[in-house]
Coordinates of C-alpha atoms in Angstrom, one line a residue:
X1 CA 105.2 24.9 35.1
X2 CA 107.9 23.8 37.6
X3 CA 110.8 21.5 37.6
X4 CA 113.1 21.2 40.7
X5 CA 111.5 24.4 42.0
X6 CA 112.8 26.3 39.0
X7 CA 110.3 28.1 36.8
X8 CA 110.9 26.9 33.2
X9 CA 107.8 28.3 31.6
X10 CA 105.3 31.2 32.1
X11 CA 101.7 31.3 30.8
X12 CA 99.2 34.1 31.0
X13 CA 95.9 33.0 32.5
X14 CA 93.9 35.2 30.2
X15 CA 95.4 35.2 26.7
X16 CA 97.2 31.8 27.2
X17 CA 100.5 33.1 25.7
X18 CA 103.4 31.0 27.0
X19 CA 107.1 31.7 27.2
X20 CA 110.2 29.8 28.2
X21 CA 111.8 31.4 31.3
X22 CA 114.9 32.5 29.3
X23 CA 116.1 35.9 28.5
X24 CA 116.0 35.1 24.8
X25 CA 112.3 34.3 25.1
X26 CA 110.9 36.2 28.0
X27 CA 111.8 39.5 29.5
X28 CA 110.5 40.8 32.8
X29 CA 109.3 43.9 31.1
X30 CA 106.5 41.9 29.5
X31 CA 104.9 41.7 33.0
X32 CA 104.0 45.4 32.6
X33 CA 102.3 44.9 29.2
X34 CA 98.6 45.0 29.0
X35 CA 96.9 41.7 28.2
X36 CA 94.4 41.6 25.4
X37 CA 92.8 38.4 26.6
X38 CA 93.8 36.5 23.5
X39 CA 91.6 35.2 20.7
X40 CA 88.6 34.8 23.0
X41 CA 88.7 38.4 24.2
X42 CA 85.1 39.1 23.0
X43 CA 83.8 36.2 25.2
X44 CA 85.9 36.6 28.3
X45 CA 84.5 38.7 31.1
X46 CA 87.4 41.0 32.2
X47 CA 88.3 41.1 35.9
X48 CA 87.7 44.8 35.9
X49 CA 83.9 44.1 35.5
X50 CA 83.8 42.3 38.8
X51 CA 83.6 43.7 42.3
X52 CA 84.5 41.6 45.3
X53 CA 82.0 41.6 48.1
X54 CA 83.0 42.8 51.5
X55 CA 84.6 40.1 53.7
X56 CA 81.6 40.2 56.1
X57 CA 79.2 39.1 53.3
X58 CA 81.6 36.4 52.2
X59 CA 82.0 35.2 55.8
X60 CA 78.2 35.1 56.2
X61 CA 77.9 33.0 53.1
X62 CA 80.7 30.6 54.2
X63 CA 79.1 30.3 57.7
X64 CA 75.7 29.5 56.1
X65 CA 77.4 26.9 54.0
X66 CA 79.1 25.3 57.0
X67 CA 75.9 25.3 59.0
X68 CA 74.1 23.5 56.2
X69 CA 76.9 21.0 55.7
X70 CA 76.9 20.2 59.5
X71 CA 73.2 19.6 59.4
X72 CA 73.6 17.2 56.5
X73 CA 76.5 15.4 58.3
X74 CA 74.5 15.0 61.5
X75 CA 71.5 13.5 59.6
X76 CA 73.8 11.1 57.7
X77 CA 76.8 10.3 59.9
X78 CA 78.0 7.5 57.7
X79 CA 78.1 9.5 54.5
X80 CA 81.2 11.3 53.3
X81 CA 80.3 14.9 52.5
X82 CA 80.9 15.6 48.8
X83 CA 83.7 17.9 47.8
X84 CA 82.8 21.3 46.4
X85 CA 83.8 21.5 42.8
X86 CA 86.5 23.9 41.6
X87 CA 84.1 26.1 39.7
X88 CA 81.7 26.4 42.6
X89 CA 84.5 27.9 44.7
X90 CA 85.5 30.2 41.9
X91 CA 82.0 31.3 41.1
X92 CA 80.6 31.5 44.6
X93 CA 78.8 34.5 45.9
X94 CA 82.0 36.5 46.4
X95 CA 81.7 38.9 43.5
X96 CA 79.1 41.0 41.6
X97 CA 79.2 42.6 38.2
X98 CA 79.4 46.4 38.5
X99 CA 77.4 48.7 36.2
X100 CA 79.2 48.8 32.8
X101 CA 80.1 52.0 31.1
X102 CA 79.3 51.6 27.4
X103 CA 82.0 54.1 26.6
X104 CA 84.7 51.7 27.9
X105 CA 85.7 49.0 25.5
X106 CA 85.0 45.5 26.6
X107 CA 84.0 42.1 25.3
X108 CA 81.4 42.4 22.5
X109 CA 79.7 39.1 23.4
X110 CA 80.4 38.2 27.1
X111 CA 79.5 34.6 27.6
X112 CA 77.7 33.2 30.6
X113 CA 78.2 29.5 31.0
X114 CA 76.1 26.9 32.8
X115 CA 77.5 23.4 33.1
X116 CA 75.7 20.3 34.4
X117 CA 78.6 18.1 35.5
X118 CA 76.2 15.1 36.0
X119 CA 75.4 15.0 32.3
X120 CA 77.3 12.9 29.8
X121 CA 79.1 10.7 32.4
X122 CA 82.4 12.4 33.2
X123 CA 82.3 14.8 30.2
X124 CA 80.3 17.4 32.0
X125 CA 82.8 17.6 34.8
X126 CA 85.7 17.8 32.3
X127 CA 83.9 20.6 30.4
X128 CA 83.4 22.5 33.6
X129 CA 87.1 22.6 34.4
X130 CA 88.2 23.2 30.8
X131 CA 85.9 26.2 30.4
X132 CA 87.1 27.6 33.8
X133 CA 90.6 27.6 32.3
X134 CA 89.6 29.1 28.9
X135 CA 87.4 31.8 30.3
X136 CA 87.1 33.8 33.5
X137 CA 86.1 31.2 36.2
X138 CA 83.6 33.7 37.5
X139 CA 81.5 33.4 34.3
X140 CA 81.3 29.6 34.5
X141 CA 78.8 28.1 36.9
X142 CA 78.2 24.6 38.1
X143 CA 74.4 24.6 37.8
X144 CA 74.0 21.7 40.3
X145 CA 76.3 23.1 43.0
X146 CA 74.6 26.5 42.8
X147 CA 71.1 24.9 43.0
X148 CA 70.2 26.3 39.6
X149 CA 71.1 29.1 37.2
X150 CA 69.3 31.9 39.1
X151 CA 72.3 33.4 40.9
X152 CA 74.4 33.5 37.7
X153 CA 71.7 35.1 35.7
X154 CA 71.0 37.7 38.4
X155 CA 74.7 38.4 38.6
X156 CA 75.1 39.2 34.9
X157 CA 71.8 40.9 34.4
X158 CA 73.5 44.3 34.1
X159 CA 75.0 43.2 30.7
X160 CA 71.8 41.7 29.4
X161 CA 72.0 43.6 26.0
X162 CA 75.3 42.0 25.2
X163 CA 75.1 38.7 27.0
X164 CA 75.4 35.3 25.4
X165 CA 74.7 32.0 27.2
X166 CA 76.3 28.6 26.7
X167 CA 74.4 25.7 28.3
X168 CA 76.4 22.4 28.7
X169 CA 74.0 19.6 29.5
X170 CA 70.9 17.9 28.2
X171 CA 67.5 19.2 27.2
X172 CA 66.4 19.3 30.8
X173 CA 69.3 21.6 31.7
X174 CA 68.2 23.9 28.8
X175 CA 64.7 23.9 30.2
X176 CA 66.0 24.7 33.7
X177 CA 67.7 27.8 32.4
X178 CA 64.7 28.9 30.3
X179 CA 62.3 28.5 33.2
X180 CA 64.5 30.5 35.4
X181 CA 64.6 33.3 32.8
X182 CA 60.8 33.2 32.9
X183 CA 60.8 33.6 36.7
X184 CA 63.2 36.6 36.5
X185 CA 61.1 38.3 33.8
X186 CA 64.0 39.1 31.6
X187 CA 63.1 41.8 29.0
X188 CA 64.8 39.9 26.1
X189 CA 66.3 36.4 26.3
X190 CA 70.0 36.3 25.3
X191 CA 71.0 34.1 22.4
X192 CA 72.0 30.6 23.7
X193 CA 74.5 28.0 22.4
X194 CA 74.2 24.3 23.5
X195 CA 76.9 21.7 24.2
X196 CA 74.9 18.4 24.1
X197 CA 75.7 16.2 27.1
X198 CA 72.3 14.6 27.8
X199 CA 70.7 11.3 26.6
X200 CA 68.4 12.5 23.8
X201 CA 69.5 16.0 23.0
X202 CA 66.6 16.6 20.6
X203 CA 66.5 20.3 21.2
X204 CA 70.3 20.6 20.5
X205 CA 69.8 18.6 17.3
X206 CA 67.0 20.9 16.2
X207 CA 69.0 24.0 16.9
X208 CA 71.9 22.8 14.9
X209 CA 74.3 21.9 17.7
X210 CA 74.3 18.1 17.1
X211 CA 73.1 15.2 19.2
X212 CA 76.3 14.4 21.2
X213 CA 79.5 16.0 22.2
X214 CA 82.3 14.6 20.0
X215 CA 85.2 15.5 22.3
X216 CA 86.4 18.3 20.0
X217 CA 88.5 21.0 21.8
X218 CA 86.2 23.4 23.6
X219 CA 88.3 26.3 22.3
X220 CA 87.0 25.4 18.9
X221 CA 83.4 25.5 20.2
X222 CA 84.0 28.9 21.7
X223 CA 85.5 30.2 18.4
X224 CA 82.4 28.8 16.6
X225 CA 80.1 30.7 19.0
X226 CA 82.0 33.8 18.3
X227 CA 82.3 33.7 14.6
X228 CA 80.2 31.0 13.0
X229 CA 76.7 31.2 14.5
X230 CA 73.4 32.7 13.4
X231 CA 70.4 33.4 15.7
X232 CA 67.3 31.3 15.2
X233 CA 64.2 31.3 17.3
X234 CA 62.3 28.7 19.4
X235 CA 58.6 28.7 20.0
X236 CA 57.6 27.9 23.6
X237 CA 54.1 26.8 24.6
X238 CA 52.1 27.1 27.8
X239 CA 50.1 24.0 28.6
X240 CA 46.8 24.6 30.3
X241 CA 45.8 21.6 32.4
X242 CA 42.3 21.6 33.9
X243 CA 40.5 19.0 36.1
X244 CA 38.3 16.5 34.3
X245 CA 34.8 17.2 35.5
X246 CA 33.6 13.7 34.5
X247 CA 36.2 12.1 36.8
X248 CA 34.4 13.4 39.9
X249 CA 31.9 10.6 39.4
X250 CA 34.6 8.1 39.8
X251 CA 35.6 7.0 43.3
X252 CA 38.6 9.1 44.4
X253 CA 38.3 11.3 41.2
X254 CA 38.3 14.6 43.1
X255 CA 41.4 13.7 45.1
X256 CA 43.2 12.6 41.9
X257 CA 42.4 15.9 40.2
X258 CA 43.7 17.9 43.2
X259 CA 46.9 15.8 43.3
X260 CA 47.5 16.3 39.6
X261 CA 47.0 20.0 39.8
X262 CA 49.4 20.4 42.8
X263 CA 52.1 18.1 41.3
X264 CA 52.7 19.7 37.9
X265 CA 56.3 20.9 37.9
X266 CA 56.1 22.9 34.7
X267 CA 53.4 24.1 32.4
X268 CA 55.7 25.3 29.6
X269 CA 56.7 23.1 26.7
X270 CA 60.0 23.5 24.8
X271 CA 60.4 20.2 22.8
X272 CA 57.2 18.1 22.9
X273 CA 54.8 16.4 25.2
X274 CA 52.9 13.2 24.7
X275 CA 50.1 11.1 26.2
X276 CA 50.3 7.4 26.3
X277 CA 53.0 4.7 26.2
X278 CA 56.1 6.7 25.7
X279 CA 55.1 9.2 28.4
X280 CA 54.6 6.3 30.8
X281 CA 58.0 4.9 30.0
X282 CA 59.6 8.3 30.4
X283 CA 58.0 8.6 33.9
X284 CA 59.2 5.2 34.9
X285 CA 62.8 6.1 33.8
X286 CA 62.6 9.4 35.7
X287 CA 61.6 7.5 38.9
X288 CA 64.4 4.9 38.3
X289 CA 67.1 7.5 37.8
X290 CA 65.9 9.5 40.8
X291 CA 66.1 6.4 43.0
X292 CA 69.5 5.2 41.6
X293 CA 71.4 8.1 40.1
X294 CA 74.7 6.3 40.4
X295 CA 73.4 3.4 38.2
X296 CA 72.1 5.7 35.3
X297 CA 75.0 8.1 34.9
X298 CA 75.8 7.8 31.2
X299 CA 74.1 8.0 27.8
X300 CA 74.7 4.3 27.2
X301 CA 73.2 3.2 30.5
X302 CA 70.3 5.5 30.0
X303 CA 69.5 4.1 26.6
X304 CA 69.7 0.5 27.9
X305 CA 67.3 1.5 30.7
X306 CA 64.9 3.1 28.3
X307 CA 65.0 0.1 26.0
X308 CA 64.3 -2.3 28.9
X309 CA 61.4 -0.3 30.3
X310 CA 59.9 0.2 26.8
X311 CA 60.0 -3.5 26.1
X312 CA 58.3 -4.4 29.3
X313 CA 55.7 -1.8 28.7
X314 CA 54.9 -3.1 25.3
X315 CA 54.2 -6.5 26.7
X316 CA 52.1 -5.2 29.6
X317 CA 50.1 -2.9 27.3
X318 CA 49.1 -0.6 30.1
X319 CA 48.1 2.0 27.5
X320 CA 45.7 -0.3 25.6
X321 CA 42.5 1.6 26.6
X322 CA 44.0 5.0 26.0
X323 CA 41.7 5.8 23.1
X324 CA 38.7 5.5 25.4
X325 CA 39.8 8.5 27.4
X326 CA 40.9 10.9 24.6
X327 CA 39.1 13.5 22.6
X328 CA 41.2 15.7 20.2
X329 CA 40.5 18.6 17.9
X330 CA 43.0 20.0 15.5
X331 CA 42.4 23.2 13.5
X332 CA 38.7 23.0 14.2
X333 CA 38.4 19.4 13.1
X334 CA 37.3 16.7 15.6
X335 CA 39.7 13.7 15.2
X336 CA 38.4 11.7 18.1
X337 CA 36.8 9.1 15.9
X338 CA 40.2 8.5 14.2
X339 CA 41.8 7.9 17.6
X340 CA 39.2 5.4 18.5
X341 CA 39.2 3.7 15.1
X342 CA 43.0 3.0 14.9
X343 CA 43.6 2.5 18.6
X344 CA 46.8 4.6 18.7
X345 CA 48.8 4.1 21.9
X346 CA 50.6 7.4 21.9
X347 CA 49.7 11.0 20.9
X348 CA 52.6 13.3 20.4
X349 CA 52.4 17.1 20.4
X350 CA 55.6 18.3 18.7
X351 CA 57.4 21.7 18.6
X352 CA 60.8 20.8 17.2
X353 CA 62.1 18.6 14.4
X354 CA 63.5 15.7 16.4
X355 CA 62.0 13.3 18.9
X356 CA 63.3 10.6 21.3
X357 CA 67.0 10.8 20.6
X358 CA 67.0 11.9 17.0
X359 CA 63.9 10.2 15.5
X360 CA 61.8 12.2 13.0
X361 CA 58.3 10.8 13.5
X362 CA 57.0 11.8 10.1
X363 CA 60.1 10.6 8.2
X364 CA 63.0 12.5 6.7
X365 CA 61.0 13.5 3.6
X366 CA 57.7 15.4 3.7
X367 CA 55.0 15.2 1.0
X368 CA 53.6 18.2 -0.8
X369 CA 50.6 18.0 1.6
X370 CA 52.7 18.9 4.6
X371 CA 55.2 21.7 5.2
X372 CA 58.5 20.9 6.8
X373 CA 58.2 21.3 10.6
X374 CA 59.9 24.3 12.2
X375 CA 60.6 25.3 15.7
X376 CA 59.6 28.9 15.1
X377 CA 56.6 28.8 12.9
X378 CA 54.0 29.3 15.6
X379 CA 52.5 25.8 15.0
X380 CA 52.5 22.5 16.8
X381 CA 52.6 19.2 14.9
X382 CA 50.3 16.4 16.2
X383 CA 51.4 12.8 15.5
X384 CA 50.0 9.4 16.6
X385 CA 52.2 6.4 17.0
X386 CA 51.7 2.6 16.8
X387 CA 53.5 0.1 19.1
X388 CA 56.0 -0.7 16.4
X389 CA 57.0 3.0 16.3
X390 CA 57.6 3.0 20.0
X391 CA 59.6 -0.2 19.8
X392 CA 62.0 1.5 17.4
X393 CA 62.0 4.6 19.5
X394 CA 63.2 2.6 22.6
X395 CA 65.8 0.5 20.8

């Protein structure tokens, strides 16, 4: 901190201890003292763990980035190139984690952080910079600037037995990290904490991290991760999608099946998947946000968009003939006749407790006939919804 070019206070970047620049408060001999990294020492990656890459490698990376930026600028001459965020500079590919000697004392729970700054309006960006200050900037990654979590995960793979992960974003960001772990074939997934910054945050609710970030100090969240958490488990399901043989008799059916097979982005389910009205609205919302990301950049705007699209869909009734194309069997019991009898407009396959921004489809209380749903019981709950249920879900 400076005033009229005179240092009036000194703060340690690691332990955050601060002193007035007075002899009675701070002595120069303190500069020789070893820093213990403060109350978050068991989460902070010490600088001694990191090895700087040779300048040639860093230069190659910078040149590649410049070339890519020039290509973008030439394609769009009227666009102003976006500034690289602070944490992208700090966590760029200029360092690697060296092999850790278990005999040397270090953090017991080193925390790897992924932040989606586009989540939660401006809260994601604020969280990114605050966490860079509280922790080592080279353990905090802007997941959008780095084009995903792969680089950060590979960088810290050598400390996999101790590693913890904090994901700041929505359920989609969590799925992004989990799918990357699948691709990297990690032997055991690290425990993960969530900072909910998305629109629905159903997975965060189900895992006990709440449905929205309440602007509490992030230092308190880090202390909770360190001292007040217990590990729970999450079932994840692989969805097998096969072409519909009967559709080959329909004009264009074969082409449709090929298109569906080639366009499936993921076949793993973390939260839930559904068939019918709500899936149609979710797809419309996804297309709207992809086309106009600047218009749908907050939880409030997203909820309004969902409500509007849901209301329009209820009047159009594009799902009215859904029951004519569905056959379903649960625990060996064919329930297709029930689907056709009641004309359900949505079938939900559920892995966690919450749905659609905090809704519990089967109510808060369960009867003696049904067990309370769990995210780690090896079972999927199947629910069907009426138009009125979806109206409440979108409102």
